[in-house]
Coordinates of C-alpha atoms in Angstrom, one line a residue:
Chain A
X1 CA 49.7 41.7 77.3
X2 CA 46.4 41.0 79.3
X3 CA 44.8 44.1 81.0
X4 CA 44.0 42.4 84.4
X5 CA 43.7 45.3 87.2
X6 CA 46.9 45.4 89.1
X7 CA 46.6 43.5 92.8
X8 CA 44.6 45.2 95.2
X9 CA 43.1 44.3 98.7
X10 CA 40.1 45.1 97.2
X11 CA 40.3 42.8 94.1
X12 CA 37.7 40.6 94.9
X13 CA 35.2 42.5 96.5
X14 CA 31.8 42.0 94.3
X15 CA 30.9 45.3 92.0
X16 CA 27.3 44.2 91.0
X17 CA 26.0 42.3 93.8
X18 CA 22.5 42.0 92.7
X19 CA 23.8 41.0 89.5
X20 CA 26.1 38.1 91.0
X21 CA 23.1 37.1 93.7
X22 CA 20.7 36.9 90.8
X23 CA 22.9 35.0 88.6
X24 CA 23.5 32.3 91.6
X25 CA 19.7 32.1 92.2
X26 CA 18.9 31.7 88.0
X27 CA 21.6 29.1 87.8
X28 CA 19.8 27.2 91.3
X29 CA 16.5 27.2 89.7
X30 CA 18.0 25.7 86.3
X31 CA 19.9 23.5 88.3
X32 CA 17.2 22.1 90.8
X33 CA 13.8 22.8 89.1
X34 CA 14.7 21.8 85.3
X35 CA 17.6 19.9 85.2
X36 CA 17.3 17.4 88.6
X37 CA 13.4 18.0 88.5
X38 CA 13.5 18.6 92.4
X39 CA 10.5 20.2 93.8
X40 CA 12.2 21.9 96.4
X41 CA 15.7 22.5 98.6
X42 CA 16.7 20.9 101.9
X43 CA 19.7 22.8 103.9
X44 CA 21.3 21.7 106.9
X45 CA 21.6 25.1 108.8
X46 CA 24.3 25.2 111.7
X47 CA 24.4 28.7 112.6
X48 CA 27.3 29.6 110.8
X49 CA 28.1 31.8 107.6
X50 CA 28.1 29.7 105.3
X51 CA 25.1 27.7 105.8
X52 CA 23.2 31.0 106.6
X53 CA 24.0 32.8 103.1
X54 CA 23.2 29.4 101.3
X55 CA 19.7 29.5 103.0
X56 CA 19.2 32.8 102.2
X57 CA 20.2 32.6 98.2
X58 CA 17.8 28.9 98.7
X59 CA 15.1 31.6 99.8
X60 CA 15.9 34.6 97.1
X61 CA 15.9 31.6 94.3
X62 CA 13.1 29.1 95.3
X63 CA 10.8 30.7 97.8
X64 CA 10.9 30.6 101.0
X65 CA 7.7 27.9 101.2
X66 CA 9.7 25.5 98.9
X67 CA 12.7 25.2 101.8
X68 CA 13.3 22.8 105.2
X69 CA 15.4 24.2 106.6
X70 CA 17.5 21.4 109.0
X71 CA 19.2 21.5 112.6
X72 CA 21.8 18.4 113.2
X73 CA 23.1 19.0 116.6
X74 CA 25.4 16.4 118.8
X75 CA 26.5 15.9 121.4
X76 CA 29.7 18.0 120.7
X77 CA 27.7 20.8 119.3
X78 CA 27.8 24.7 120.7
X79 CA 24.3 25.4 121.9
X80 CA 25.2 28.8 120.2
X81 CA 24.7 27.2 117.0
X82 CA 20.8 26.3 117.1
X83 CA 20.0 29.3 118.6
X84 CA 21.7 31.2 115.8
X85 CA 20.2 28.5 113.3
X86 CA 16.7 29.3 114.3
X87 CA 17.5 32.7 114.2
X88 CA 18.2 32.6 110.9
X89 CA 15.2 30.5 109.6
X90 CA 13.2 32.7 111.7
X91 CA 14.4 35.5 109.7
X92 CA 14.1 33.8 106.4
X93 CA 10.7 32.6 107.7
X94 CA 11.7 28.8 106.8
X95 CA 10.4 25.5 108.5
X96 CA 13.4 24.2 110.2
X97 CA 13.3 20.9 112.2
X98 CA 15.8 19.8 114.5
X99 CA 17.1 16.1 114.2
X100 CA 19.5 15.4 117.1
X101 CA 22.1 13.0 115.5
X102 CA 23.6 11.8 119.0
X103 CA 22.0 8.7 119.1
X104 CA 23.4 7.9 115.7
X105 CA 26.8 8.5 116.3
X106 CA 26.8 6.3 119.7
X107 CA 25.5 3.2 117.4
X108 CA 28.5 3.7 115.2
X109 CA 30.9 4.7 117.9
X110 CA 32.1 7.8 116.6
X111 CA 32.9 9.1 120.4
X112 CA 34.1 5.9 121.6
X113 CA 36.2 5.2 119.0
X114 CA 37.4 9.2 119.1
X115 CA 38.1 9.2 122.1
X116 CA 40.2 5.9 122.5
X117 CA 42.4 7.2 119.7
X118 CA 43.2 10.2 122.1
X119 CA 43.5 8.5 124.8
X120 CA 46.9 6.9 123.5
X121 CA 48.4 9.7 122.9
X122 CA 47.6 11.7 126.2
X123 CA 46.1 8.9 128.4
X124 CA 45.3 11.3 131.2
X125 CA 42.1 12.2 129.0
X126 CA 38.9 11.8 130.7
X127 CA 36.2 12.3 127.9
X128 CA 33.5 12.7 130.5
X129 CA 34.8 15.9 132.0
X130 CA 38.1 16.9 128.9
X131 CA 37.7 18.7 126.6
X132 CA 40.2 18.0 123.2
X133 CA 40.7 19.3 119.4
X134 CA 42.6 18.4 117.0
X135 CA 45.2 21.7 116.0
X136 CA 47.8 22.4 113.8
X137 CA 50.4 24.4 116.0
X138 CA 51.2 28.4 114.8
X139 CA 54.9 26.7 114.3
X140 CA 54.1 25.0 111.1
X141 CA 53.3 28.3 109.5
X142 CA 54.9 29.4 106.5
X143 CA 57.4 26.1 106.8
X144 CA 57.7 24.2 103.4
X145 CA 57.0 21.1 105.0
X146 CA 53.3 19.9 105.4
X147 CA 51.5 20.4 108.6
X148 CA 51.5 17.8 111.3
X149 CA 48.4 17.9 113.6
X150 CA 48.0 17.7 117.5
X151 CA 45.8 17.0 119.9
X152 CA 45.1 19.5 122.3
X153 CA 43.5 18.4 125.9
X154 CA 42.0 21.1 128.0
X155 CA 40.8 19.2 131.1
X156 CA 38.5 19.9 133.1
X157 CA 40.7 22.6 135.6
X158 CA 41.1 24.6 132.8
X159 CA 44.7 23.4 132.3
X160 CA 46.2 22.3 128.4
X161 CA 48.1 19.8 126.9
X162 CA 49.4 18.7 123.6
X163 CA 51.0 16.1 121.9
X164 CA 51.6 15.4 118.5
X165 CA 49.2 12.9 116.8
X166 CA 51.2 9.7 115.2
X167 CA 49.8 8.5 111.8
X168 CA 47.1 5.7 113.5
X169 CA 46.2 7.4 116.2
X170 CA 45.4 11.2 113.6
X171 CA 43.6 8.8 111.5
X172 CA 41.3 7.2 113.6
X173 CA 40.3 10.3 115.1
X174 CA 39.6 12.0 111.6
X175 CA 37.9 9.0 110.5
X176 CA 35.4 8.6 113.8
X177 CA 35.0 12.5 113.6
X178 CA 34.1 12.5 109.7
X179 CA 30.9 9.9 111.4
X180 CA 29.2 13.5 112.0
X181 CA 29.4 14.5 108.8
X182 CA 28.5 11.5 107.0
X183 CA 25.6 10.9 109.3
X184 CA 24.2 15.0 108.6
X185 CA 24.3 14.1 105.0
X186 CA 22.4 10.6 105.6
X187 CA 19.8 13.0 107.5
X188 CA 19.6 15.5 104.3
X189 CA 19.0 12.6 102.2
X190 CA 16.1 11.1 103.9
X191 CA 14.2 14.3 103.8
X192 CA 14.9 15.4 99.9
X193 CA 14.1 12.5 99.0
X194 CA 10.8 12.0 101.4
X195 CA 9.8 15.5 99.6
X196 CA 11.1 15.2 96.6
X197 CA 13.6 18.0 97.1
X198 CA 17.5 18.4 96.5
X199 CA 20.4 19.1 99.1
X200 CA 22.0 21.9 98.7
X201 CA 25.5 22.0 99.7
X202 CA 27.1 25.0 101.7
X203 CA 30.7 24.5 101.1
X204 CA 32.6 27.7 100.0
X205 CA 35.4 27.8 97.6
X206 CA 38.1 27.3 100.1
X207 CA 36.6 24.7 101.4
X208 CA 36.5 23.1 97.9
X209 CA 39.2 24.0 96.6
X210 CA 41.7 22.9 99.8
X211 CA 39.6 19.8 100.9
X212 CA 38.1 21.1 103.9
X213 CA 34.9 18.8 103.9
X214 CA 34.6 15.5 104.4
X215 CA 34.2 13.5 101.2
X216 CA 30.3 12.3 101.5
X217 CA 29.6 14.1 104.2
X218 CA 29.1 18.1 104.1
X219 CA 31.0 17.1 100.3
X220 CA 27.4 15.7 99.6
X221 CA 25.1 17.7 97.8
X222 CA 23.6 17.8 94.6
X223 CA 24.2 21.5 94.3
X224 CA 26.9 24.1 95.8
X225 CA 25.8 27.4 95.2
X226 CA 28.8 29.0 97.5
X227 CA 31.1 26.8 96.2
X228 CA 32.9 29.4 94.2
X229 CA 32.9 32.5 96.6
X230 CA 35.5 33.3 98.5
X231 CA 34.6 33.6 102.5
X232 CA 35.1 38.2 101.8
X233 CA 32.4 37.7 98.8
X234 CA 30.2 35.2 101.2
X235 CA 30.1 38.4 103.8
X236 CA 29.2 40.7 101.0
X237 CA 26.2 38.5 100.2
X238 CA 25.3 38.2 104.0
X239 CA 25.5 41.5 104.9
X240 CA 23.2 42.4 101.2
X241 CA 20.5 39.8 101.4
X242 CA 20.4 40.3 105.6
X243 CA 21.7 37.6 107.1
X244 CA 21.5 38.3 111.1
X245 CA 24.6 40.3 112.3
X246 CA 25.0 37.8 115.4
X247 CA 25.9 35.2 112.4
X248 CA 27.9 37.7 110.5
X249 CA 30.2 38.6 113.6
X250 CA 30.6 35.0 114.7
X251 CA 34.2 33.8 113.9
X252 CA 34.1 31.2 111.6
X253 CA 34.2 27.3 114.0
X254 CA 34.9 24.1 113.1
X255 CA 32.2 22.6 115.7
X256 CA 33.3 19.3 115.1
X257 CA 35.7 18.5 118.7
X258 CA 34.7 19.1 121.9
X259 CA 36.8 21.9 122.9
X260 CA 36.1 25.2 120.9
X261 CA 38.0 25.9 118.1
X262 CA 38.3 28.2 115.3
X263 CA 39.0 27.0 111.4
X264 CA 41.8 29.0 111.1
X265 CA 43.6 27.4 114.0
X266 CA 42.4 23.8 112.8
X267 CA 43.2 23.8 109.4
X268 CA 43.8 27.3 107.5
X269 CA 46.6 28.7 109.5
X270 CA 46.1 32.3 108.3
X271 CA 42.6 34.5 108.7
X272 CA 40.2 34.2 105.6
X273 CA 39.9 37.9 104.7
X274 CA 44.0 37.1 103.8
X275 CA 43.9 33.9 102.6
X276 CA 41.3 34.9 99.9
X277 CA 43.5 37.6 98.5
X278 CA 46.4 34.8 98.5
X279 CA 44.7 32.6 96.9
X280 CA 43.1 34.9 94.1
X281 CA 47.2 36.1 93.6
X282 CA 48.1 32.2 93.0
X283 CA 45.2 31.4 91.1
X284 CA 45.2 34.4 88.6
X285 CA 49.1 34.2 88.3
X286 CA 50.1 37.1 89.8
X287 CA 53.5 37.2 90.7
X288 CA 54.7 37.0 94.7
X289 CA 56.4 40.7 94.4
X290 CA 53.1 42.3 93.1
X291 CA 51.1 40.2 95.7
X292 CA 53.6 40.7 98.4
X293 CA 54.1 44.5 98.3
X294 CA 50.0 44.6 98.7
X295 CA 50.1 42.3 101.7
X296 CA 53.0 43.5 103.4
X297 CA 55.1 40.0 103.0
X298 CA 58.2 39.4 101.3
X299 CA 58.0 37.6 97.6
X300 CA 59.6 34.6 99.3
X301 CA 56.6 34.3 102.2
X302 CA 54.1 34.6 99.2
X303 CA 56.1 31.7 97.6
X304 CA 55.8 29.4 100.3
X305 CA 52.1 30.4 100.9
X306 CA 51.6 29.5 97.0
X307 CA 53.4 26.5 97.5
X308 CA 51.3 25.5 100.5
X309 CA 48.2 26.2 98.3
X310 CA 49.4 23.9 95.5
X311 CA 50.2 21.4 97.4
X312 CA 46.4 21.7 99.5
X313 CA 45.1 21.5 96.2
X314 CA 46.9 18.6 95.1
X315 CA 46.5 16.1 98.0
X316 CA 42.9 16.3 98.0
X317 CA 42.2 15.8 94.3
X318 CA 41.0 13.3 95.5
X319 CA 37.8 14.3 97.7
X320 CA 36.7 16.0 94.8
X321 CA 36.7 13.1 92.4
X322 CA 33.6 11.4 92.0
X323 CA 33.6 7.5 91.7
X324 CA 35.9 6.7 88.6
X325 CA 33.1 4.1 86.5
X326 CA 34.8 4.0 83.3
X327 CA 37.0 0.9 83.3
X328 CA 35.4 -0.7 80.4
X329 CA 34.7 1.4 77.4
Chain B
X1 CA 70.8 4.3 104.1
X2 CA 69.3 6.5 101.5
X3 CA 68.3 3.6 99.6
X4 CA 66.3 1.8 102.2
X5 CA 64.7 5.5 102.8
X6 CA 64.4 5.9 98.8
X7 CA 62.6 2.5 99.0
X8 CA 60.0 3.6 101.4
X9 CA 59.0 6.7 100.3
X10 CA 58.8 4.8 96.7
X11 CA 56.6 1.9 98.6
X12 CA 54.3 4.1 100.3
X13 CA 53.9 6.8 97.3
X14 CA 53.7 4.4 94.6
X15 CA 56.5 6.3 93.0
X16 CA 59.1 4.7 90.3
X17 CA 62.2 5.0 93.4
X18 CA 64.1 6.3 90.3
X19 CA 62.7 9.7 90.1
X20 CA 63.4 10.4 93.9
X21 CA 67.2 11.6 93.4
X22 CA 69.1 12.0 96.8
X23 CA 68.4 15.8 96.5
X24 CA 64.8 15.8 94.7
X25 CA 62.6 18.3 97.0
X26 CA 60.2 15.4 98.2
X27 CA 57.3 17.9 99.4
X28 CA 57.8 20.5 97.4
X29 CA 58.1 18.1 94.4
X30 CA 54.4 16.8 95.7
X31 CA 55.8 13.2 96.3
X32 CA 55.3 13.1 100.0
X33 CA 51.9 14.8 101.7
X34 CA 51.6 15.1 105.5
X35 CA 50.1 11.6 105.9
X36 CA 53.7 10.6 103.9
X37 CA 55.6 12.6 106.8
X38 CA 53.9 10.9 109.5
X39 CA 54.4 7.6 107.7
X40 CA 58.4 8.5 107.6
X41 CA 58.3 9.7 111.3
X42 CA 56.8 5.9 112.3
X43 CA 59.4 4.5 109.8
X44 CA 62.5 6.1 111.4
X45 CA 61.2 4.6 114.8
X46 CA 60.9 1.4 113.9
X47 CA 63.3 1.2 111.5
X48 CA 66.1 2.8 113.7
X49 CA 65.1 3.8 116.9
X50 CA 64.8 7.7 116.2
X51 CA 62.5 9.7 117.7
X52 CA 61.4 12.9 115.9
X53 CA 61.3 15.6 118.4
X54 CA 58.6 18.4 117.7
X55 CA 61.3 20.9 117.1
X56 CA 63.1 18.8 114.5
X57 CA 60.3 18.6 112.4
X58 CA 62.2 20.9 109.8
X59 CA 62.9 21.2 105.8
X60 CA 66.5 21.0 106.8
X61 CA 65.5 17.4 108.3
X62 CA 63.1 16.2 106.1
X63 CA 63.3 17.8 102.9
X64 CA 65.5 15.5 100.6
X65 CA 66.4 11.8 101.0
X66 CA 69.8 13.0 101.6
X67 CA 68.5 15.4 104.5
X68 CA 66.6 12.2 106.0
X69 CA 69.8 10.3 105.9
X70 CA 71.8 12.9 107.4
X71 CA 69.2 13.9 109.8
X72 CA 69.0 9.9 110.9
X73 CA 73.1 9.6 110.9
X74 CA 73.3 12.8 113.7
X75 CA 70.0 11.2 115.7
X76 CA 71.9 7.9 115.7
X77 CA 75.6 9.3 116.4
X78 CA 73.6 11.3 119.7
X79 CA 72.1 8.2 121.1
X80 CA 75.7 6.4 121.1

């Protein structure tokens, strides 16, 4: 028999912090310095978590003087999240620019094209004064059946409405939306390579691991030194290298559709400090009765939130492949 | 019925139609994803004139071939 620690809500809090922060950092050096021969780190900061403890592991690895440190608001952006950004690489002391990416997205029609798609399904929607997101409603919780999206409206008298998004119409608002991401990653690009320097990636492990990132966009990175923390072990290492609190109290947003929204009600459908215990249960094999005595559900809600994980993780195998090249041995 | 459903959800998952039994679990089973839902729900339209209401978006429904079909058979026996 194996002696893993029985399930605990504290199972995957980090013992040796310094140790796991200074094993991230060796491993970014290795990575960055000797192995992709990269002078130096470029990080598209946004004012959130994630990208704020990236920066400052960046920092605690290569020096602060060997980081840029980049803004990529749009239109759509919360003004919240430059002001938080340059908070941050205040803090860090880091030279952050801003590159306003608006422009961009009008050439390729990202908003136009958005915004027509919506407009099918609730043609009252005036993008000029409306707000929308796209939402998976509470109802689809816990149901064996895969989650269906909405759009949600809120117009400009403060009123709400929502209608379920046909195949075309969910498509084609995904695929002018993932325009942001794509063109963020085009803007990292330039700079690493107009300094020499590699992107670093600020994806966390649920992020990874259920395909919440747009494949070439925020997916693109030569390096993802988050990318196996879960969001409770991402606040440790806030919280330990001093991230600002105004970051670390932030809900987590997606930032990406006009009206606000938080991740959990766009894609997660349960609150992280949870889902991370969940999804340590399903990964490590423990069974739903263990896990679901510790978080208060019954063994055949843990089932269903397993299920739901392996079926995440299945459907977006293919993000996380890389261009298949071998057809010809 | 079941085997024009059978034959779409084969079609659009590029799945051998013999391993979707009438009863096989077709999300749990990991054949159908939530793009293959929506797929379905623009397939019973237009193949029979049933509209999906939010609330009927259920395993009981969806769930099987043979829950499709029956869920289609009740939709089309309501609008006669």
């Amino acid at each position: 028999m194996n002696n893993r620690p029985n399930f605990s809500r504290e199972i995957i809090q980090l013992q040796n912090i310094d140790e796991v922060v200074e094993s991230i950092c060796e491993k970014l050096r290795d990575d960055v310095f000797k192995r992709f021969r990269r002078q130096g780190a470029v990080i598209g900061v946004s004012g959130g978590i994630d990208s704020s403890v990236t920066l400052a592991l960046a920092v605690k690895a290569f020096g602060a003087d060997k980081i840029l440190a980049v803004m990529l608001p749009e239109t759509d952006s919360s003004p919240d999240s430059e002001a938080l950004a340059r908070q941050l690489t205040d803090k860090f002391k880091v030279k952050a620019i801003v590159e306003n990416i608006s422009g961009a997205l009008d050439g390729f029609g990202c908003y136009s094209r958005r915004d027509e798609a919506v407009k099918r399904v609730i043609p009252e929607y005036n993008p000029a004064i409306d707000k929308m997101k796209v939402i998976i409603p509470k109802e689809f919780v816990g149901k064996n059946l895969p989650p269906v999206h909405y759009v949600a409206v809120v117009f400009a008298d403060g009123t709400e409405k929502q209608a379920r998004l046909p195949l075309n119409e969910y498509l084609q608002i995904v695929a002018s939306s993932n325009f942001k991401q794509r063109s963020r990653a085009s803007m990292l690009y330039y700079h690493a390579e107009a300094l020499h320097y590699a992107v670093i990636g600020t994806p966390n492990k649920h992020e990874v691991q259920q395909g919440f990132f747009v494949k070439y966009g925020d997916g693109a990175a030569d390096v993802m030194p988050i990318g196996n923390l879960f969001k409770t072990q991402v606040y440790q290492i806030a919280r330990y290298l001093g991230v600002p609190d105004e970051i670390i109290k932030r809900p987590p947003t997606t930032d990406t559709y006009t009206a606000e929204q938080t991740q959990e009600e766009f894609f997660y459908q349960m609150p992280f400090e949870e889902m991370d215990l969940f999804w340590y249960g399903w990964e490590q094999g423990y069974s739903p009765d263990e896990v679901g005595s510790v978080m208060g559900k019954s063994a055949d809600e843990v089932l269903k939130i397993y299920r739901n994980f392996e079926r995440k993780k299945k459907t977006t195998d293919y993000l996380r492949t890389p261009p298949v090249h071998n057809y010809l041995n | 019925m079941k085997e024009k459903i059978r034959g779409f959800i084969a079609e659009t998952t590029f799945t051998d139609p013999e391993i979707i039994l009438d009863n096989t679990m077709i999300f749990e089973d990991g054949i159908f994803d939530s793009m293959g839902l929506l797929g379905l729900i623009n397939y019973l339209e237009s193949e029979y004139g049933v509209v999906t209401e939010d609330v009927e978006l259920q395993e009981e429904n969806f769930g099987s071939v043979e829950r499709i079909a029956a869920f289609v058979d009740r939709k089309i026996h309501q609008m006669n």
